[in-house]
PDB file of C-alpha atoms and ligand atoms in Angstrom:
ATOM      1  CA  UNK I   1    -155.108-217.236  14.031  1.00  0.00           C
ATOM      2  CA  UNK I   2    -151.359-218.421  14.008  1.00  0.00           C
ATOM      3  CA  UNK I   3    -148.830-217.294  16.906  1.00  0.00           C
ATOM      4  CA  UNK I   4    -147.847-213.703  15.842  1.00  0.00           C
ATOM      5  CA  UNK I   5    -145.500-212.005  17.308  1.00  0.00           C
ATOM      6  CA  UNK I   6    -146.568-208.641  18.639  1.00  0.00           C
ATOM      7  CA  UNK I   7    -145.440-204.846  19.095  1.00  0.00           C
ATOM      8  CA  UNK I   8    -144.572-205.385  22.581  1.00  0.00           C
ATOM      9  CA  UNK I   9    -142.616-208.482  22.310  1.00  0.00           C
ATOM     10  CA  UNK I  10    -144.956-211.234  23.874  1.00  0.00           C
ATOM     11  CA  UNK I  11    -146.773-213.617  21.840  1.00  0.00           C
ATOM     12  CA  UNK I  12    -150.275-214.052  21.070  1.00  0.00           C
ATOM     13  CA  UNK I  13    -151.264-217.278  23.568  1.00  0.00           C
ATOM     14  CA  UNK I  14    -154.154-219.764  23.058  1.00  0.00           C
ATOM     15  CA  UNK I  15    -155.698-218.327  26.397  1.00  0.00           C
ATOM     16  CA  UNK I  16    -155.866-214.982  24.931  1.00  0.00           C
ATOM     17  CA  UNK I  17    -157.781-216.590  21.501  1.00  0.00           C
ATOM     18  CA  UNK I  18    -160.046-219.087  23.608  1.00  0.00           C
ATOM     19  CA  UNK I  19    -161.269-215.780  25.777  1.00  0.00           C
ATOM     20  CA  UNK I  20    -162.084-213.827  22.543  1.00  0.00           C
ATOM     21  CA  UNK I  21    -163.164-216.063  19.987  1.00  0.00           C
ATOM     22  CA  UNK I  22    -165.180-213.018  18.145  1.00  0.00           C
ATOM     23  CA  UNK I  23    -162.521-210.620  18.489  1.00  0.00           C
ATOM     24  CA  UNK I  24    -159.860-210.124  15.595  1.00  0.00           C
ATOM     25  CA  UNK I  25    -157.006-209.639  17.609  1.00  0.00           C
ATOM     26  CA  UNK I  26    -153.867-207.654  16.466  1.00  0.00           C
ATOM     27  CA  UNK I  27    -150.903-206.106  17.443  1.00  0.00           C
ATOM     28  CA  UNK I  28    -152.754-203.009  18.594  1.00  0.00           C
ATOM     29  CA  UNK I  29    -155.458-204.358  20.588  1.00  0.00           C
ATOM     30  CA  UNK I  30    -153.855-207.565  22.314  1.00  0.00           C
ATOM     31  CA  UNK I  31    -153.066-205.572  25.164  1.00  0.00           C
ATOM     32  CA  UNK I  32    -155.916-204.410  25.874  1.00  0.00           C
ATOM     33  CA  UNK I  33    -157.473-208.097  25.749  1.00  0.00           C
ATOM     34  CA  UNK I  34    -154.749-209.142  27.713  1.00  0.00           C
ATOM     35  CA  UNK I  35    -155.390-206.792  30.305  1.00  0.00           C
ATOM     36  CA  UNK I  36    -158.833-207.912  30.454  1.00  0.00           C
ATOM     37  CA  UNK I  37    -157.802-211.652  31.309  1.00  0.00           C
ATOM     38  CA  UNK I  38    -156.000-210.259  34.514  1.00  0.00           C
ATOM     39  CA  UNK I  39    -158.899-208.173  35.298  1.00  0.00           C
ATOM     40  CA  UNK I  40    -157.488-204.836  34.417  1.00  0.00           C
ATOM     41  CA  UNK I  41    -158.544-201.996  32.456  1.00  0.00           C
ATOM     42  CA  UNK I  42    -155.495-201.264  29.864  1.00  0.00           C
ATOM     43  CA  UNK I  43    -155.526-198.497  27.234  1.00  0.00           C
ATOM     44  CA  UNK I  44    -153.313-197.268  25.191  1.00  0.00           C
ATOM     45  CA  UNK I  45    -151.210-194.101  25.924  1.00  0.00           C
ATOM     46  CA  UNK I  46    -148.641-192.132  24.589  1.00  0.00           C
ATOM     47  CA  UNK I  47    -145.078-192.322  25.445  1.00  0.00           C
ATOM     48  CA  UNK I  48    -144.394-188.918  23.855  1.00  0.00           C
ATOM     49  CA  UNK I  49    -147.189-186.496  24.847  1.00  0.00           C
ATOM     50  CA  UNK I  50    -149.195-188.734  27.430  1.00  0.00           C
ATOM     51  CA  UNK I  51    -152.561-188.995  25.665  1.00  0.00           C
ATOM     52  CA  UNK I  52    -154.443-192.018  25.897  1.00  0.00           C
ATOM     53  CA  UNK I  53    -156.540-193.529  23.183  1.00  0.00           C
ATOM     54  CA  UNK I  54    -159.333-196.295  22.721  1.00  0.00           C
ATOM     55  CA  UNK I  55    -159.916-197.967  20.851  1.00  0.00           C
ATOM     56  CA  UNK I  56    -156.516-199.193  20.167  1.00  0.00           C
ATOM     57  CA  UNK I  57    -154.458-198.097  17.143  1.00  0.00           C
ATOM     58  CA  UNK I  58    -150.830-197.813  16.653  1.00  0.00           C
ATOM     59  CA  UNK I  59    -150.366-194.163  16.619  1.00  0.00           C
ATOM     60  CA  UNK I  60    -151.316-192.080  19.042  1.00  0.00           C
ATOM     61  CA  UNK I  61    -154.468-189.917  17.674  1.00  0.00           C
ATOM     62  CA  UNK I  62    -152.440-186.526  19.045  1.00  0.00           C
ATOM     63  CA  UNK I  63    -149.047-186.466  18.068  1.00  0.00           C
ATOM     64  CA  UNK I  64    -148.737-189.475  15.429  1.00  0.00           C
ATOM     65  CA  UNK I  65    -146.268-191.177  17.645  1.00  0.00           C
ATOM     66  CA  UNK I  66    -145.481-194.660  17.670  1.00  0.00           C
ATOM     67  CA  UNK I  67    -144.345-194.851  20.911  1.00  0.00           C
ATOM     68  CA  UNK I  68    -147.298-196.260  22.413  1.00  0.00           C
ATOM     69  CA  UNK I  69    -147.536-197.598  26.011  1.00  0.00           C
ATOM     70  CA  UNK I  70    -150.400-199.847  27.158  1.00  0.00           C
ATOM     71  CA  UNK I  71    -151.054-198.589  30.757  1.00  0.00           C
ATOM     72  CA  UNK I  72    -153.862-199.902  33.371  1.00  0.00           C
ATOM     73  CA  UNK I  73    -156.063-197.043  34.237  1.00  0.00           C
ATOM     74  CA  UNK I  74    -157.738-197.048  37.620  1.00  0.00           C
ATOM     75  CA  UNK I  75    -161.422-197.825  36.052  1.00  0.00           C
ATOM     76  CA  UNK I  76    -163.149-194.969  37.856  1.00  0.00           C
ATOM     77  CA  UNK I  77    -165.108-192.483  35.773  1.00  0.00           C
ATOM     78  CA  UNK I  78    -168.481-190.797  35.044  1.00  0.00           C
ATOM     79  CA  UNK I  79    -171.361-192.115  33.008  1.00  0.00           C
ATOM     80  CA  UNK I  80    -171.474-189.995  30.215  1.00  0.00           C
ATOM     81  CA  UNK I  81    -173.901-192.150  27.522  1.00  0.00           C
ATOM     82  CA  UNK I  82    -176.879-194.473  28.952  1.00  0.00           C
ATOM     83  CA  UNK I  83    -179.284-196.338  27.224  1.00  0.00           C
ATOM     84  CA  UNK I  84    -181.811-199.329  28.138  1.00  0.00           C
ATOM     85  CA  UNK I  85    -182.337-202.242  26.014  1.00  0.00           C
ATOM     86  CA  UNK I  86    -185.147-203.937  26.098  1.00  0.00           C
ATOM     87  CA  UNK I  87    -184.557-206.329  23.809  1.00  0.00           C
ATOM     88  CA  UNK I  88    -181.142-207.741  22.181  1.00  0.00           C
ATOM     89  CA  UNK I  89    -179.205-210.587  21.218  1.00  0.00           C
ATOM     90  CA  UNK I  90    -178.970-213.739  23.752  1.00  0.00           C
ATOM     91  CA  UNK I  91    -175.684-213.478  25.141  1.00  0.00           C
ATOM     92  CA  UNK I  92    -174.513-215.227  28.248  1.00  0.00           C
ATOM     93  CA  UNK I  93    -175.726-212.526  31.480  1.00  0.00           C
ATOM     94  CA  UNK I  94    -177.431-210.216  29.556  1.00  0.00           C
ATOM     95  CA  UNK I  95    -181.181-210.359  31.001  1.00  0.00           C
ATOM     96  CA  UNK I  96    -183.439-208.195  29.438  1.00  0.00           C
ATOM     97  CA  UNK I  97    -186.498-208.660  31.375  1.00  0.00           C
ATOM     98  CA  UNK I  98    -185.965-205.507  33.514  1.00  0.00           C
ATOM     99  CA  UNK I  99    -184.269-203.677  31.219  1.00  0.00           C
ATOM    100  CA  UNK I 100    -180.624-204.060  30.166  1.00  0.00           C
ATOM    101  CA  UNK I 101    -178.686-200.955  30.595  1.00  0.00           C
ATOM    102  CA  UNK I 102    -175.848-199.837  28.526  1.00  0.00           C
ATOM    103  CA  UNK I 103    -173.503-196.708  29.638  1.00  0.00           C
ATOM    104  CA  UNK I 104    -170.376-195.553  28.583  1.00  0.00           C
ATOM    105  CA  UNK I 105    -168.214-194.708  31.260  1.00  0.00           C
ATOM    106  CA  UNK I 106    -165.450-191.514  30.888  1.00  0.00           C
ATOM    107  CA  UNK I 107    -162.462-192.575  32.638  1.00  0.00           C
ATOM    108  CA  UNK I 108    -160.872-189.714  35.386  1.00  0.00           C
ATOM    109  CA  UNK I 109    -157.593-190.363  33.294  1.00  0.00           C
ATOM    110  CA  UNK I 110    -158.716-187.449  30.225  1.00  0.00           C
ATOM    111  CA  UNK I 111    -161.580-186.721  29.207  1.00  0.00           C
ATOM    112  CA  UNK I 112    -163.024-188.713  25.916  1.00  0.00           C
ATOM    113  CA  UNK I 113    -161.575-191.867  27.347  1.00  0.00           C
ATOM    114  CA  UNK I 114    -164.281-193.970  27.296  1.00  0.00           C
ATOM    115  CA  UNK I 115    -165.508-197.564  27.458  1.00  0.00           C
ATOM    116  CA  UNK I 116    -169.049-198.993  27.419  1.00  0.00           C
ATOM    117  CA  UNK I 117    -170.584-201.658  29.053  1.00  0.00           C
ATOM    118  CA  UNK I 118    -173.917-202.344  31.940  1.00  0.00           C
ATOM    119  CA  UNK I 119    -174.529-201.171  34.951  1.00  0.00           C
ATOM    120  CA  UNK I 120    -175.045-203.911  37.534  1.00  0.00           C
ATOM    121  CA  UNK I 121    -176.328-203.358  41.176  1.00  0.00           C
ATOM    122  CA  UNK I 122    -178.477-200.626  40.354  1.00  0.00           C
ATOM    123  CA  UNK I 123    -182.110-200.903  38.805  1.00  0.00           C
ATOM    124  CA  UNK I 124    -181.881-199.897  34.936  1.00  0.00           C
ATOM    125  CA  UNK I 125    -184.103-197.272  35.420  1.00  0.00           C
ATOM    126  CA  UNK I 126    -182.191-195.452  38.361  1.00  0.00           C
ATOM    127  CA  UNK I 127    -178.714-195.363  36.416  1.00  0.00           C
ATOM    128  CA  UNK I 128    -178.148-191.638  35.056  1.00  0.00           C
ATOM    129  CA  UNK I 129    -175.815-189.562  33.400  1.00  0.00           C
ATOM    130  CA  UNK I 130    -173.061-188.140  35.646  1.00  0.00           C
ATOM    131  CA  UNK I 131    -173.043-190.984  38.331  1.00  0.00           C
ATOM    132  CA  UNK I 132    -169.805-192.020  39.140  1.00  0.00           C
ATOM    133  CA  UNK I 133    -168.810-196.245  39.068  1.00  0.00           C
ATOM    134  CA  UNK I 134    -166.310-198.242  38.818  1.00  0.00           C
ATOM    135  CA  UNK I 135    -165.217-201.354  36.758  1.00  0.00           C
ATOM    136  CA  UNK I 136    -165.659-204.533  38.397  1.00  0.00           C
ATOM    137  CA  UNK I 137    -165.057-208.118  37.174  1.00  0.00           C
ATOM    138  CA  UNK I 138    -167.880-210.935  37.258  1.00  0.00           C
ATOM    139  CA  UNK I 139    -167.155-213.987  35.608  1.00  0.00           C
ATOM    140  CA  UNK I 140    -170.141-215.612  33.388  1.00  0.00           C
ATOM    141  CA  UNK I 141    -169.807-218.574  31.852  1.00  0.00           C
ATOM    142  CA  UNK I 142    -169.910-218.306  28.106  1.00  0.00           C
ATOM    143  CA  UNK I 143    -168.994-214.498  28.355  1.00  0.00           C
ATOM    144  CA  UNK I 144    -165.373-212.980  27.296  1.00  0.00           C
ATOM    145  CA  UNK I 145    -163.855-211.663  30.055  1.00  0.00           C
ATOM    146  CA  UNK I 146    -164.996-207.646  30.229  1.00  0.00           C
ATOM    147  CA  UNK I 147    -165.726-204.967  33.222  1.00  0.00           C
ATOM    148  CA  UNK I 148    -168.943-204.150  34.272  1.00  0.00           C
ATOM    149  CA  UNK I 149    -169.793-201.206  36.205  1.00  0.00           C
ATOM    150  CA  UNK I 150    -171.159-200.184  39.718  1.00  0.00           C
ATOM    151  CA  UNK I 151    -172.197-197.124  41.057  1.00  0.00           C
ATOM    152  CA  UNK I 152    -170.022-195.846  43.581  1.00  0.00           C
ATOM    153  CA  UNK I 153    -171.985-194.775  46.381  1.00  0.00           C
TER     154      UNK I 153
HETATM  155 ZN1   ZN Q 201    -148.932-188.415  21.278  1.00  0.00          ZN
END
């Protein structure tokens, strides 16, 4: 990929490209991934109707406005989907021996505003729908930056 101009006036940088080699970075999603580099969950929000959406798009799915503003979310929410993988692809930080839990978290900002990840610090079998979680950040060699979640006790 070449050094492309983005809608927010910034440019793709090599740190972003190096950190997410498997991601097709574009003008719509660069702010999300740039946020991950800063350990922030940044999602697109409509400047006209305030609706959040994810995955990133160039147009608001609610009012079709193109006035999209990448905005940090608080990182807290509720588990709305949960599954436990007993096997899977070899990936840095993924351990399937006791089950690798995958959840979708709905952030407090808006119903339906979700991000998938895993939960750390709680056995997979004790992770349940409706639990409140917060995004946390762990550096794992060989893994692209992304948030994990921990249960709020
Ligand atoms: Zn809108």
